Coordinates of C-alpha atoms in Angstrom, one line a residue:
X1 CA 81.5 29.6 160.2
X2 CA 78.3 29.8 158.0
X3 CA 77.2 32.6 156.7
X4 CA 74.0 34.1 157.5
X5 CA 71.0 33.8 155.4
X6 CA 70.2 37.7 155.6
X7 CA 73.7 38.1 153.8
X8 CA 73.5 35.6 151.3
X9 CA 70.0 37.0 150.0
X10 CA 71.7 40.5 150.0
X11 CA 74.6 39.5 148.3
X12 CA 72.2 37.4 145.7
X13 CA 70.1 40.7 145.2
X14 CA 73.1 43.0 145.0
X15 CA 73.8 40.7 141.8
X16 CA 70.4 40.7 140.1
X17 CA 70.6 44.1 140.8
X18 CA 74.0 44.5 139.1
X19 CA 73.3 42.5 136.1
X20 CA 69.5 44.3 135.5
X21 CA 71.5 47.9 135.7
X22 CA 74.5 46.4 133.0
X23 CA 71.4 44.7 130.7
X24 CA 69.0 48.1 131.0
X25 CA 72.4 49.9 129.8
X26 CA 73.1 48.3 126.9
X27 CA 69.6 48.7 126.0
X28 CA 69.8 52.0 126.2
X29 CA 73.0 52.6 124.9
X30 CA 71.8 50.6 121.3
X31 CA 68.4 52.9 121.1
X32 CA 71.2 56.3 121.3
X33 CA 73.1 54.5 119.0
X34 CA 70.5 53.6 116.2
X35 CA 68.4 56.8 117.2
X36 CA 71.3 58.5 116.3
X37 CA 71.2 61.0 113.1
X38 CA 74.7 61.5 111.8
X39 CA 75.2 65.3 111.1
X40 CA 75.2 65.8 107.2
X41 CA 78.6 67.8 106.7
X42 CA 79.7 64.7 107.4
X43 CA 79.1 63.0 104.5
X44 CA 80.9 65.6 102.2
X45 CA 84.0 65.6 104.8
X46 CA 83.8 61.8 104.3
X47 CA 84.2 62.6 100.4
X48 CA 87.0 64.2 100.9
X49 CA 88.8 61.2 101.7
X50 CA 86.8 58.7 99.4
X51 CA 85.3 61.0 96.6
X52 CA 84.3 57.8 94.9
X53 CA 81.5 56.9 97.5
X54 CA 78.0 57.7 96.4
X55 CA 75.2 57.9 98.9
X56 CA 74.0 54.4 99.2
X57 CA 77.8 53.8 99.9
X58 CA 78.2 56.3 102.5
X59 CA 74.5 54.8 104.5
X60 CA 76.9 51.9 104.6
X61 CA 79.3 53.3 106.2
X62 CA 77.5 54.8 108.9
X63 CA 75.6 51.7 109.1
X64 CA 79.0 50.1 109.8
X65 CA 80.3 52.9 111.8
X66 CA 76.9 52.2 114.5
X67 CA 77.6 48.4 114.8
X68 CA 81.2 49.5 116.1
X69 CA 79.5 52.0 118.5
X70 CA 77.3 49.4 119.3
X71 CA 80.5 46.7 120.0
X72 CA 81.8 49.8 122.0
X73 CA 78.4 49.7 124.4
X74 CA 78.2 46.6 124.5
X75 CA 81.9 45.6 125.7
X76 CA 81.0 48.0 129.1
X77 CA 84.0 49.7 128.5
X78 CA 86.2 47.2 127.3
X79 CA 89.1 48.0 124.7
X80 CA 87.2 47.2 120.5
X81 CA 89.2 47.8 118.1
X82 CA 88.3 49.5 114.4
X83 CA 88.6 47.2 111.8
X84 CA 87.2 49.1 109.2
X85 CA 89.1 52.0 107.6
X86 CA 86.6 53.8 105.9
X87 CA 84.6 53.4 108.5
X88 CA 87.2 55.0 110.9
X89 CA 87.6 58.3 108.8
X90 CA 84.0 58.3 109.2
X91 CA 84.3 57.9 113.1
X92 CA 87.5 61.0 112.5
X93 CA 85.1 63.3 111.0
X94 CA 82.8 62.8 114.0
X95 CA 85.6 63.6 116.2
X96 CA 86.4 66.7 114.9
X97 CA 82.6 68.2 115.6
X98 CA 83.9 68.0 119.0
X99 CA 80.5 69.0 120.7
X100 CA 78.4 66.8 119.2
X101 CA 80.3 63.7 119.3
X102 CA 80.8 65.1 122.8
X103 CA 76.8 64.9 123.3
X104 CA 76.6 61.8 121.3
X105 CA 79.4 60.0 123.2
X106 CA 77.4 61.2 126.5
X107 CA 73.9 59.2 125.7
X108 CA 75.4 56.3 124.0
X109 CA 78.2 55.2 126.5
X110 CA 78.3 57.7 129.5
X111 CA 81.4 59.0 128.8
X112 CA 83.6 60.0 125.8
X113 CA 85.3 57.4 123.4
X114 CA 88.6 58.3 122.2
X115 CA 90.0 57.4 118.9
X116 CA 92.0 54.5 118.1
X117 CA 93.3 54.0 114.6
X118 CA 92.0 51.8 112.2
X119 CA 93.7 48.0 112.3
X120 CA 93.7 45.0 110.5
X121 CA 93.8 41.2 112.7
X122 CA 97.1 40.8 113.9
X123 CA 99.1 37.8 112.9
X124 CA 98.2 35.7 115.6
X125 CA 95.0 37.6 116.9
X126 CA 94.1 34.9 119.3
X127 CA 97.4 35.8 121.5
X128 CA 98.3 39.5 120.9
X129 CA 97.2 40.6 123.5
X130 CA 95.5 44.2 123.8
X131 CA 94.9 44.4 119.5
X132 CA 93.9 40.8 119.1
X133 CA 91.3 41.1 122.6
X134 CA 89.7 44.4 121.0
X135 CA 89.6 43.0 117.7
X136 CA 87.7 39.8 118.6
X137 CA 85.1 42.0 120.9
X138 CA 84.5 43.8 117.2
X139 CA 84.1 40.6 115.4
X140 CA 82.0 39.0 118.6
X141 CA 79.9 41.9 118.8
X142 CA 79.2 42.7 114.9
X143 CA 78.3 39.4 114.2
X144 CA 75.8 39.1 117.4
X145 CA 74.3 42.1 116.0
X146 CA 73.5 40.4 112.9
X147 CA 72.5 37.2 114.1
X148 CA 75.9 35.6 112.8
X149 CA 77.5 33.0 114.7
X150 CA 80.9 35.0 115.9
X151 CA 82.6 31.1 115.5
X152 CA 81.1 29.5 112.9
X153 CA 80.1 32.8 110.1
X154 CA 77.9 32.1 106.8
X155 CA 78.8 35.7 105.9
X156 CA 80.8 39.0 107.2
X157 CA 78.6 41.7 109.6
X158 CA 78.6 44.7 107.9
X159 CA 81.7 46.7 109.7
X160 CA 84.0 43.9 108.5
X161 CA 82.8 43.5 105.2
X162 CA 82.7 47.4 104.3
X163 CA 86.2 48.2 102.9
X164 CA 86.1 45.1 100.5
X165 CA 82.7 45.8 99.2
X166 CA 83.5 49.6 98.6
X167 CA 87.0 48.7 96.8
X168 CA 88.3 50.9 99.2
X169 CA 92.5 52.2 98.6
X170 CA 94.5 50.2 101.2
X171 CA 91.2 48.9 103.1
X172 CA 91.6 45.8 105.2
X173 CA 89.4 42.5 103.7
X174 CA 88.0 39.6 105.4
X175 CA 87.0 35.9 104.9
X176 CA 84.8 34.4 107.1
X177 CA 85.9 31.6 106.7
X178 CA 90.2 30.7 106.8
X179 CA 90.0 27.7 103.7
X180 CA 89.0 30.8 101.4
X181 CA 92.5 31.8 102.2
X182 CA 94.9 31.9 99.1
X183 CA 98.8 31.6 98.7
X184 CA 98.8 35.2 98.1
X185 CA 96.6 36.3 100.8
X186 CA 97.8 40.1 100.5
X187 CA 95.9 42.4 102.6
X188 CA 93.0 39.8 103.0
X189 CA 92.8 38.5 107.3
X190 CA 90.8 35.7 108.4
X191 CA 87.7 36.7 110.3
X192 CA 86.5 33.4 111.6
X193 CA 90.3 33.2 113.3
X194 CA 89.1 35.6 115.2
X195 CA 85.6 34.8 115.9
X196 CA 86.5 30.9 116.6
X197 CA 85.1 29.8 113.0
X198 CA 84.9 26.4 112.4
X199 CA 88.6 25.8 111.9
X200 CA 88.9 26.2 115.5
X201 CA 87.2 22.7 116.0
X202 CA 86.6 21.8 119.8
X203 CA 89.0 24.6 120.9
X204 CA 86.9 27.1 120.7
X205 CA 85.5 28.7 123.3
X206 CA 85.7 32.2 126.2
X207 CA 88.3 32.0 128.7
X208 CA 87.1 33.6 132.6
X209 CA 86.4 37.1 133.2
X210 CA 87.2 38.9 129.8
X211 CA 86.5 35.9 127.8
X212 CA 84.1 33.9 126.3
X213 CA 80.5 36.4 127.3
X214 CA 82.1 39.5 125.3
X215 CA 84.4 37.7 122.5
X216 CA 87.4 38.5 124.8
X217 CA 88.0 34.9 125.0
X218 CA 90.0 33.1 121.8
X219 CA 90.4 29.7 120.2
X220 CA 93.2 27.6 121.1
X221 CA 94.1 26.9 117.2
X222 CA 93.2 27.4 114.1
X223 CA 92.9 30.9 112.6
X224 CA 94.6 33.2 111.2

């Protein structure tokens, strides 16, 4: 039995609808997030940690800490995972002044966005599940912010480059690229694993639903 023209046109508005609503929302959500002015205190409680950072450091950090609420936003409520460690004490400190993170938390996303510690790419972060989907939504959406290609980067986005570039204690570092990859790799991860760099040749590419439109997708080798 066909289906009536009246409901097909409904149904096809329903969806422009839907998809106006999500892309006025992430609008909106980026202006709270890079509208946004970080209370002061928090820069001394971030000294407390890291009493080595100097100002132009610390701008840094929040500038890395907004590209993860960004990420946040614009997975519409999808698991993203903190790859940074100095920028998640940052994110603690926030926590803590409970009503404003409260308000901020509010504009930005439309509801509040609990903590989740700080972690480095897993060992196979194209399969592991939960940690490796929330990771590669950071990486997808950092690098989109920066006009990087999430599979084939020139250079890290800023909230994956941060705890190299401030020689931070126990930080997690990143390549963009898996040949820069030594013997003795340490606590250096491959970002373009992640992000379906070029190591992932033809395999690349989003799987349905979670994948693929949000970096929830993965490559089928290469990596990491």
């Amino acid at each position: 039995m066909a289906v009536p023209i009246r409901i097909l046109l409904a149904s096809l508005v329903l969806v422009l609808i839907v998809l106006l609503y999500r892309r006025w929302r992430r609008a909106a959500a980026r202006r709270a997030i890079l509208g946004y002015a970080f209370p002061g205190f928090l820069r001394a409680k971030l000294r407390t940690h890291h009493p080595a950072l100097g100002d132009s450091a610390i701008d840094d950090v929040e500038r890395g800490l907004r590209q993860f609420f960004i990420a946040s936003a614009m997975a519409g409520g999808r698991y993203v995972a903190m790859p940074s460690k100095v920028a998640d004490s940052l994110w603690h400190e926030f926590i803590l002044h409970t009503r404003g993170y409260e308000s901020f938390c509010r504009r930005a996303f439309g509801r509040l966005l609990h903590h989740t510690p700080a972690e480095a790419m897993p060992a196979n972060a194209k399969t592991d599940g939960t940690k490796g989907a929330g990771l590669r939504r950071a990486w997808f959406w950092s690098c989109k912010e920066e006009g990087i290609d999430p599979r084939k980067p020139d250079r890290l986005p800023m909230l994956f480059a941060l705890d190299a570039a401030l020689a931070i204690e126990g930080g997690y570092r990143y390549v963009p690229d898996c040949t820069l990859l030594g013997v003795d790799r340490g606590n250096t991860h491959c970002a373009a694993g992640v992000g379906c760099g070029s190591s992932c040749g033809s395999s690349c590419g989003g799987g349905s639903g979670d994948g693929g439109a949000d970096g929830g997708g993965g490559c089928g080798g290469g990596g990491d």
